[in-house]
PDB file of C-alpha atoms in Angstrom:
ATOM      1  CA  UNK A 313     114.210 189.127  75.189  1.00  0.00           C
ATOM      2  CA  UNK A 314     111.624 189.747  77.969  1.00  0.00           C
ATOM      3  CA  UNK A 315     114.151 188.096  80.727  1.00  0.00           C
ATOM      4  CA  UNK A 316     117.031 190.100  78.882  1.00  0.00           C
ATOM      5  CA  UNK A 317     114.606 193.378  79.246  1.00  0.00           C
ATOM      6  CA  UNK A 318     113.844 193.037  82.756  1.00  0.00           C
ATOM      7  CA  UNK A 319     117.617 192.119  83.796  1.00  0.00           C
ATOM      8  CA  UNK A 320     118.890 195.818  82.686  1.00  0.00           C
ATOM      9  CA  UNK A 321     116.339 197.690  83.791  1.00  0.00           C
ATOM     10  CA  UNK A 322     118.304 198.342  86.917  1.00  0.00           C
ATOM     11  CA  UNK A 323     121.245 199.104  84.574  1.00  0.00           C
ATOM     12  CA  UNK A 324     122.194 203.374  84.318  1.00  0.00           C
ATOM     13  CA  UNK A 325     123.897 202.705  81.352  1.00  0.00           C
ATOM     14  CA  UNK A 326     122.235 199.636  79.339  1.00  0.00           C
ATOM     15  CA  UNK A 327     124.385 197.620  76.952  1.00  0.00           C
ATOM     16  CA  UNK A 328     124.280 199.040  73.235  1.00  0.00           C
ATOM     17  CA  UNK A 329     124.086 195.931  72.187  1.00  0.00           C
ATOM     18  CA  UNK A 330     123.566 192.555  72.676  1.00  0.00           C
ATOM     19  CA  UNK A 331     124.936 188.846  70.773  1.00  0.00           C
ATOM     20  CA  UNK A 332     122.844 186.312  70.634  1.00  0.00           C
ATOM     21  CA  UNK A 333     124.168 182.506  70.423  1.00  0.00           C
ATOM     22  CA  UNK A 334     121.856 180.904  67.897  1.00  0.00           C
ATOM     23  CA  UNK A 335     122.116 177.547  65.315  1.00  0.00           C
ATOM     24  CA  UNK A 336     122.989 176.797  61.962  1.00  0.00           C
ATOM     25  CA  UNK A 337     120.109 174.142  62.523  1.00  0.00           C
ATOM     26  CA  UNK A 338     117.620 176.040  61.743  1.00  0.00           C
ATOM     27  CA  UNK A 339     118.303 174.613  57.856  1.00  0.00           C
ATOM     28  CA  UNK A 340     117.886 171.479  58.812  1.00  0.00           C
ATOM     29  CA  UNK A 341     119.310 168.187  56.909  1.00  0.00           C
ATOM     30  CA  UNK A 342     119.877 170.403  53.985  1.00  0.00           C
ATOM     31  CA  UNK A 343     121.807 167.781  51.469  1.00  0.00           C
ATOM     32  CA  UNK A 344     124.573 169.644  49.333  1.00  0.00           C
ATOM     33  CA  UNK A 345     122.598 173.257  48.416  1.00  0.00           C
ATOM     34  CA  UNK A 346     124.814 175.775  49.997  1.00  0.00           C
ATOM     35  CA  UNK A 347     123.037 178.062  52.473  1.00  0.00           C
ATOM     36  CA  UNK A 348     123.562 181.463  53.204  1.00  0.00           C
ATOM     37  CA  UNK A 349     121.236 184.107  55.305  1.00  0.00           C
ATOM     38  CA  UNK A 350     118.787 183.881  52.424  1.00  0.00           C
ATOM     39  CA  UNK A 351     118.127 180.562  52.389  1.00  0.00           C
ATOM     40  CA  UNK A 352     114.898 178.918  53.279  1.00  0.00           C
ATOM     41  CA  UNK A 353     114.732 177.509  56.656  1.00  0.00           C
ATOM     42  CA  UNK A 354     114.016 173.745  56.734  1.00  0.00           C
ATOM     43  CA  UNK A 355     111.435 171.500  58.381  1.00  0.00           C
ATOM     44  CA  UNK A 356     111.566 168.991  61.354  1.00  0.00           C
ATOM     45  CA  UNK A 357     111.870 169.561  65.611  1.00  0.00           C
ATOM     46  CA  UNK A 358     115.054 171.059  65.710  1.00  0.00           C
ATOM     47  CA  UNK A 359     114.449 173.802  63.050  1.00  0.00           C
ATOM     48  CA  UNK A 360     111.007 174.746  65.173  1.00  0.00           C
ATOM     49  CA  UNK A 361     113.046 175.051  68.244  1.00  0.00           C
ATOM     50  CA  UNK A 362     115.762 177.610  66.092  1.00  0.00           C
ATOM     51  CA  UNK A 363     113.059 179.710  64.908  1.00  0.00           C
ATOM     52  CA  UNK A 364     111.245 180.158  68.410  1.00  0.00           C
ATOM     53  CA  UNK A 365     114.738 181.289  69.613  1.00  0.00           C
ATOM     54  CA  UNK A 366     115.505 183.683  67.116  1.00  0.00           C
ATOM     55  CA  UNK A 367     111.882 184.787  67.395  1.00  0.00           C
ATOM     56  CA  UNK A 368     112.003 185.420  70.949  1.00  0.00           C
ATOM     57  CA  UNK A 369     115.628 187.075  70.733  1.00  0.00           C
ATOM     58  CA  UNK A 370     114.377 189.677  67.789  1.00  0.00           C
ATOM     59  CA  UNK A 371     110.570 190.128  68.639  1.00  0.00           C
ATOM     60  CA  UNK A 372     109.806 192.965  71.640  1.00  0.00           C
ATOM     61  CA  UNK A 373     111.766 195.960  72.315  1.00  0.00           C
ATOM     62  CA  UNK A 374     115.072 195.629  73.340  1.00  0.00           C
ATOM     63  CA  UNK A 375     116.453 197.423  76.641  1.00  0.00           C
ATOM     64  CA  UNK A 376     117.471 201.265  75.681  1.00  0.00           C
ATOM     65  CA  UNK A 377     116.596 200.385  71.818  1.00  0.00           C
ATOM     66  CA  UNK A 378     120.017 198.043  71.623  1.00  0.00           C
ATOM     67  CA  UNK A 379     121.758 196.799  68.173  1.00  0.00           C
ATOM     68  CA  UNK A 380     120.479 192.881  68.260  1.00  0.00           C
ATOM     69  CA  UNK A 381     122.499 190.105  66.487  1.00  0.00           C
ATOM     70  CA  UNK A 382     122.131 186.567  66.956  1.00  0.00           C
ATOM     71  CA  UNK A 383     125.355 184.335  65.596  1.00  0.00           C
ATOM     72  CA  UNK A 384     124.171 181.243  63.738  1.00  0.00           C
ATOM     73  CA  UNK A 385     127.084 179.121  65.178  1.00  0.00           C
ATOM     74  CA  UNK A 386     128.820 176.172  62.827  1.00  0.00           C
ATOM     75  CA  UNK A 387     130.823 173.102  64.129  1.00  0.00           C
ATOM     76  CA  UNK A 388     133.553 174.681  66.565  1.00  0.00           C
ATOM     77  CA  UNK A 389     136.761 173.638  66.542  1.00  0.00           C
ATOM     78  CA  UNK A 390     138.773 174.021  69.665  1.00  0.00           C
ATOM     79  CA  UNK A 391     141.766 172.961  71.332  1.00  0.00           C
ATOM     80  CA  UNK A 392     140.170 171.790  74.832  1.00  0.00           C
ATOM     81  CA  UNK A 393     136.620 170.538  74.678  1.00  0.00           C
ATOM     82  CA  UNK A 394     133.814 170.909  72.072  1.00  0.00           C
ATOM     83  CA  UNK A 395     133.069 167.983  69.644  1.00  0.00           C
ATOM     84  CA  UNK A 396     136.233 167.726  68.477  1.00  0.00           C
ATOM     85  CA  UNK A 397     137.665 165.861  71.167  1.00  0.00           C
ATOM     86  CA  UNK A 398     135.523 162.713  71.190  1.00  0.00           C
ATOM     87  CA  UNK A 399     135.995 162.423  67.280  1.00  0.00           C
ATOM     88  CA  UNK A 400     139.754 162.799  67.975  1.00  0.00           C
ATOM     89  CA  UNK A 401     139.329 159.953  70.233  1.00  0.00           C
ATOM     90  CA  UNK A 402     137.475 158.151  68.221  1.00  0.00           C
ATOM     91  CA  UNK A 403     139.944 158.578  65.243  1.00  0.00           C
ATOM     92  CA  UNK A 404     142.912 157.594  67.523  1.00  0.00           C
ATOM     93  CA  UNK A 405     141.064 154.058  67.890  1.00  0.00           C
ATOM     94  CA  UNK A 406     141.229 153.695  64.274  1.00  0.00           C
ATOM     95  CA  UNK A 407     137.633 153.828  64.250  1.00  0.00           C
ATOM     96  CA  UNK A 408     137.627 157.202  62.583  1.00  0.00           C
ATOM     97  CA  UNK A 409     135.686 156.442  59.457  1.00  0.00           C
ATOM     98  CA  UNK A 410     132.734 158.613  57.606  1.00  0.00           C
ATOM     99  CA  UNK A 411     129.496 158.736  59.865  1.00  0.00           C
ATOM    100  CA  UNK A 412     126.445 157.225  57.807  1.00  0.00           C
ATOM    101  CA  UNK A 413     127.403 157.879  54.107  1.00  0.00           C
ATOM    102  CA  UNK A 414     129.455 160.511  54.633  1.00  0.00           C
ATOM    103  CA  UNK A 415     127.843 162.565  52.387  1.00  0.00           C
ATOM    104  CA  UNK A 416     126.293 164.940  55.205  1.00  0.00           C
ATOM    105  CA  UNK A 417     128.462 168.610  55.350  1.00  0.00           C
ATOM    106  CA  UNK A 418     130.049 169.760  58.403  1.00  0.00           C
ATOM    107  CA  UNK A 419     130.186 173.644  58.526  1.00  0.00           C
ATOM    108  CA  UNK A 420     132.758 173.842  60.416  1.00  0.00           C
ATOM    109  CA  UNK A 421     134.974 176.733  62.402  1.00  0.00           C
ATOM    110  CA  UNK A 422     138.119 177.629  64.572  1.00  0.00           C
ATOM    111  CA  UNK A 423     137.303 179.234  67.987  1.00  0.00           C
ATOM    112  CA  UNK A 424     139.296 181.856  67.160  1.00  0.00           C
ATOM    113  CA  UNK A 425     137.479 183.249  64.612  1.00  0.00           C
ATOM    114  CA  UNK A 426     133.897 182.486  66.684  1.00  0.00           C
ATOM    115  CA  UNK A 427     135.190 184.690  69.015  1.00  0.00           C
ATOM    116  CA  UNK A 428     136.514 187.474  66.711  1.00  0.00           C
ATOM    117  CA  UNK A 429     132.919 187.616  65.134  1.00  0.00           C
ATOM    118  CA  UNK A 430     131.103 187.993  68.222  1.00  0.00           C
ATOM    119  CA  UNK A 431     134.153 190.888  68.892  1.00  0.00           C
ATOM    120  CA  UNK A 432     133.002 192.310  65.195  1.00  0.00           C
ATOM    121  CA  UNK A 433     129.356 192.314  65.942  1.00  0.00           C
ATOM    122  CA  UNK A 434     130.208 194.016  69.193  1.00  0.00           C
ATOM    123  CA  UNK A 435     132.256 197.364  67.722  1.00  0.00           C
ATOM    124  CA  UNK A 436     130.552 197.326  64.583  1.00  0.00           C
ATOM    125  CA  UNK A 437     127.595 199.742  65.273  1.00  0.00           C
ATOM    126  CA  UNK A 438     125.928 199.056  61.751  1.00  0.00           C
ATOM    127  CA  UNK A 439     125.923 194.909  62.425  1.00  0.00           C
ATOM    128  CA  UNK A 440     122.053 193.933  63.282  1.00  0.00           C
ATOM    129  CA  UNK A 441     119.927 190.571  62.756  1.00  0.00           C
ATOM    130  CA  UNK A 442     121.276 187.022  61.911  1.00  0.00           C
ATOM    131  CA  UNK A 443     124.190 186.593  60.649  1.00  0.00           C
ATOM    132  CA  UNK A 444     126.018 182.935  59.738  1.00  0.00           C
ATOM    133  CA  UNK A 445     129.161 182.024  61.748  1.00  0.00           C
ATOM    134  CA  UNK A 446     130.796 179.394  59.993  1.00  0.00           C
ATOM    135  CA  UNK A 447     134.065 179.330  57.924  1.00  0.00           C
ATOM    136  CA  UNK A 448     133.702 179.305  54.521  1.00  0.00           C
ATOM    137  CA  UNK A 449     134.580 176.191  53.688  1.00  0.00           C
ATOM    138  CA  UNK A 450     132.295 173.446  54.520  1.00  0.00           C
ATOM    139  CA  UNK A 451     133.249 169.719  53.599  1.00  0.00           C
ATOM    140  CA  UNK A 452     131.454 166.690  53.913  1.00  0.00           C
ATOM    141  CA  UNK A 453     131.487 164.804  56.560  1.00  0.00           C
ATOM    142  CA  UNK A 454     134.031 162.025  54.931  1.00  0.00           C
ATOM    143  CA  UNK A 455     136.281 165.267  53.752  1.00  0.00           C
ATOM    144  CA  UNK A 456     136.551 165.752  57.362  1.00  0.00           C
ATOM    145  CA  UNK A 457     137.382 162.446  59.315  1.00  0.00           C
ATOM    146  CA  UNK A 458     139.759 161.611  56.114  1.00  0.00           C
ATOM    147  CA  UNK A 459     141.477 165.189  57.160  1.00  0.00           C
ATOM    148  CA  UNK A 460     141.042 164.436  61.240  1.00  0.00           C
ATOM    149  CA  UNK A 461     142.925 160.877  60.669  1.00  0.00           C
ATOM    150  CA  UNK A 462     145.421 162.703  58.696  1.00  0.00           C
ATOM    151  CA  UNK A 463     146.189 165.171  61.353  1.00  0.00           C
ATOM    152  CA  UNK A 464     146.492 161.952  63.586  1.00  0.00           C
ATOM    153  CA  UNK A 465     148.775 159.939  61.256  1.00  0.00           C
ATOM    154  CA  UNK A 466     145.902 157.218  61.381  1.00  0.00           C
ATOM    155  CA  UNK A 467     145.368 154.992  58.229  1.00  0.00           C
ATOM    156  CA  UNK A 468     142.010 154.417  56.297  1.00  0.00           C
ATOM    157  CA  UNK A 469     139.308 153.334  58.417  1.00  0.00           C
ATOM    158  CA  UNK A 470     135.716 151.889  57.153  1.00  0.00           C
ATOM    159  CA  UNK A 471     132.862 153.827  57.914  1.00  0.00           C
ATOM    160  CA  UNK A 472     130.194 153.611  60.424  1.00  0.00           C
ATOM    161  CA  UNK A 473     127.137 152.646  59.424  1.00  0.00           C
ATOM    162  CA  UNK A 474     123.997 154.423  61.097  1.00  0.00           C
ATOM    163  CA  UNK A 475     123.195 152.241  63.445  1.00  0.00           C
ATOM    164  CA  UNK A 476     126.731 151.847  64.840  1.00  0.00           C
ATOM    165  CA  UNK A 477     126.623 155.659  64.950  1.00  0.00           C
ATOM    166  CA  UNK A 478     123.306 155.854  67.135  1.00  0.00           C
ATOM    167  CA  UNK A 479     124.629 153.532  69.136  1.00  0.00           C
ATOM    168  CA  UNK A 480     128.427 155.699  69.782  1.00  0.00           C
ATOM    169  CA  UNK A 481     126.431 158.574  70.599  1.00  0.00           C
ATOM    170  CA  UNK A 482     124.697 157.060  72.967  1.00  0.00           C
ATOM    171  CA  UNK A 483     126.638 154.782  74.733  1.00  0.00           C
ATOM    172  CA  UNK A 484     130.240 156.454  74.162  1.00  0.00           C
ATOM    173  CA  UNK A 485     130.209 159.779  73.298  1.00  0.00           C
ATOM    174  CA  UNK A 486     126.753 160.648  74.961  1.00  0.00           C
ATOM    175  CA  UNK A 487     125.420 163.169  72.436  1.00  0.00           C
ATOM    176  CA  UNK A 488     122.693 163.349  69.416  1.00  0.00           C
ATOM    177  CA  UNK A 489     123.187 160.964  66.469  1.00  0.00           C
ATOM    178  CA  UNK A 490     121.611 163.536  64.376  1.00  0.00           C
ATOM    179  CA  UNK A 491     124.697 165.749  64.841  1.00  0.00           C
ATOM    180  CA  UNK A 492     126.402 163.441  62.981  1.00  0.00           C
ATOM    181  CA  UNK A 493     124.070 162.401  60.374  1.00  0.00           C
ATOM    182  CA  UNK A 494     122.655 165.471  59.342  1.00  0.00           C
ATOM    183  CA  UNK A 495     124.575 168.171  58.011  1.00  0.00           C
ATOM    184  CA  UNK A 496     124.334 171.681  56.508  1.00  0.00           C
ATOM    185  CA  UNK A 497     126.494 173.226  53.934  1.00  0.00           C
ATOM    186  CA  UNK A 498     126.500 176.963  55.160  1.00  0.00           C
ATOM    187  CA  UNK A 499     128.507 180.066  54.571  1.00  0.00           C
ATOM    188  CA  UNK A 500     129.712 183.215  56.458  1.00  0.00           C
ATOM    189  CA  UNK A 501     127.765 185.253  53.303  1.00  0.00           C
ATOM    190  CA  UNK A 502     126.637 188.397  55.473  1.00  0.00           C
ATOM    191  CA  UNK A 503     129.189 189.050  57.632  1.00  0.00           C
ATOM    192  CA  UNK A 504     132.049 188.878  55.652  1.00  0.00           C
ATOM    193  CA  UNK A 505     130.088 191.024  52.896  1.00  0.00           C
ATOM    194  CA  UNK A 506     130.278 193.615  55.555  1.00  0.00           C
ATOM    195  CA  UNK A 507     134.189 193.224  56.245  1.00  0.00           C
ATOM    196  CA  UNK A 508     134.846 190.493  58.075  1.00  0.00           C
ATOM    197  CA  UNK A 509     137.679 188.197  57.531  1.00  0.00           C
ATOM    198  CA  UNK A 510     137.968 184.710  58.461  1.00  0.00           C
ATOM    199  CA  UNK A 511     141.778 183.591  59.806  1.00  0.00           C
ATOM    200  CA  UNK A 512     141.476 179.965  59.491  1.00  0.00           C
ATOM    201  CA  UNK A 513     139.928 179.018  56.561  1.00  0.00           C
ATOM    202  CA  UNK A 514     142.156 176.059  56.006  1.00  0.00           C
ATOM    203  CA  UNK A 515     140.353 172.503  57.577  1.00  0.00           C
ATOM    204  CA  UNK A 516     143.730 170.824  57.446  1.00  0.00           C
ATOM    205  CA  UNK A 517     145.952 173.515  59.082  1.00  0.00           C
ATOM    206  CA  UNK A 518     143.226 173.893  61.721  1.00  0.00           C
ATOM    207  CA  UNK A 519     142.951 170.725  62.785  1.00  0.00           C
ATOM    208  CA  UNK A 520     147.158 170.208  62.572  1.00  0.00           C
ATOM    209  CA  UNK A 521     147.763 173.479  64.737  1.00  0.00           C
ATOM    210  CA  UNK A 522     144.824 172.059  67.366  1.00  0.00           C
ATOM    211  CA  UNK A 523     146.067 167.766  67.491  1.00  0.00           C
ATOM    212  CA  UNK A 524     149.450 168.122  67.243  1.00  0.00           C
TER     213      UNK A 524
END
C-alpha cells in the first residue's frame, strides 16, 4: 500500500478506490469444510505469503482515504490461457484422469464473472475488505476432469497418482503440483449477500461454451 501511496501522490484527483488481486490460498488444503469470508485461515507457506499480502494491501492509509477491496480469486476459467488450457491438453491425450485422489475441491470460475466482480467492487461505493471470488459451486477435483473429458468427448481415464502429478507439473505443464493436489471448497458468501449475481454457475455449460 506504501508503493500504491506514493504512486498517486502526483495524482489531482486520486482513485476512490482501489481492487486488490488476492488468493483463495490463504485456506490452505482445507479438505471438504466449505469456506466462506469467516472461515479460519489455514497453516503452511503459501497461507503466510496470503496473509502478508492482504496485510500490506489493508494496513496504512490509503491515498485520499480510498474504498479498499482485495478479490480472493478461485480457479479461472477462460477461453485463451489460464490453467485451463494445459488440463484441456492433457484431457485430449486421454490422460485426463483425477489428480491424486481426486478428492481435493476446485473453486472454480468463468472470466466473465471475475471481471464483472472487480466491475461491482468498482461502482459499488459501500463494497470494502475481502471478499471471495469464486462461483458457487465448487466440485472436487474428479467432478471436474470427469466434466472437462466430457466437454471433450474423451472416455474414462485412470487417475494420476501423486507422483506422476509432480512430475507433469514439472516437466510438462511447468507449474506447482500443489495446485493440483490441494484444494479449497470456497464460496462467493459476501459478495453476493450484497447483490451480486454470478452468470455462470453451471461447471458443465462453462466448460462446453469455452472447448467447443
Amino acid at each position: 500500500m506504501r508503493a500504491i501511496a506514493q504512486a498517486c501522490e502526483p495524482c489531482h484527483e486520486p482513485p476512490p478506490v482501489i481492487v486488490q488481486a488476492a488468493s483463495l490460498a490463504i485456506y490452505g488444503d482445507a479438505g471438504d469444510r466449505i469456506c466462506d469470508e469467516d472461515a479460519p485461515h489455514g497453516r503452511g507457506f503459501s497461507v503466510e505469503v496470503c496473509e502478508a499480502w492482504e496485510n500490506a494491501f489493508f494496513d496504512g492509509e490509503a491515498p485520499a482515504g480510498a474504498r479498499r477491496v482485495a478479490l480472493r480469486i478461485g480457479f479461472v476459467l477462460g477461453r485463451d490461457g489460464g490453467a485451463l488450457a494445459p488440463l484441456a491438453k492433457l484431457a485430449r491425450w486421454f490422460v485426463g484422469g483425477a489428480a491424486g485422489g481426486g478428492r481435493q475441491y476446485i473453486s472454480w470460475i468463468h472470466i466473465d464473472d471475475v471481471c464483472a466482480m472487480v466491475r461491482w467492487a468498482i461502482e459499488n461505493e459501500e463494497a470494502t475488505g475481502a471478499y471471495h471470488a469464486p462461483g458457487p459451486t465448487p466440485v472436487t477435483n474428479a467432478e471436474f476432469m470427469r466434466a472437462l473429458r466430457g466437454a471433450l468427448g474423451r472416455p474414462w481415464s485412470p487417475p494420476t497418482p501423486a507422483w506422476g502429478v509432480k512430475f507433469t507439473a514439472s516437466f510438462i505443464i511447468q507449474a506447482d503440483a500443489s495446485l493440483a493436489l490441494t484444494g479449497r471448497r470456497c464460496v462467493p458468501r459476501r459478495i453476493c449477500d450484497e447483490g451480486f449475481v454470478v452468470k455462470h454457475p453451471e461447471l458443465n455449460a462453462t466448460l462446453r461454451e469455452m472447448l467447443l
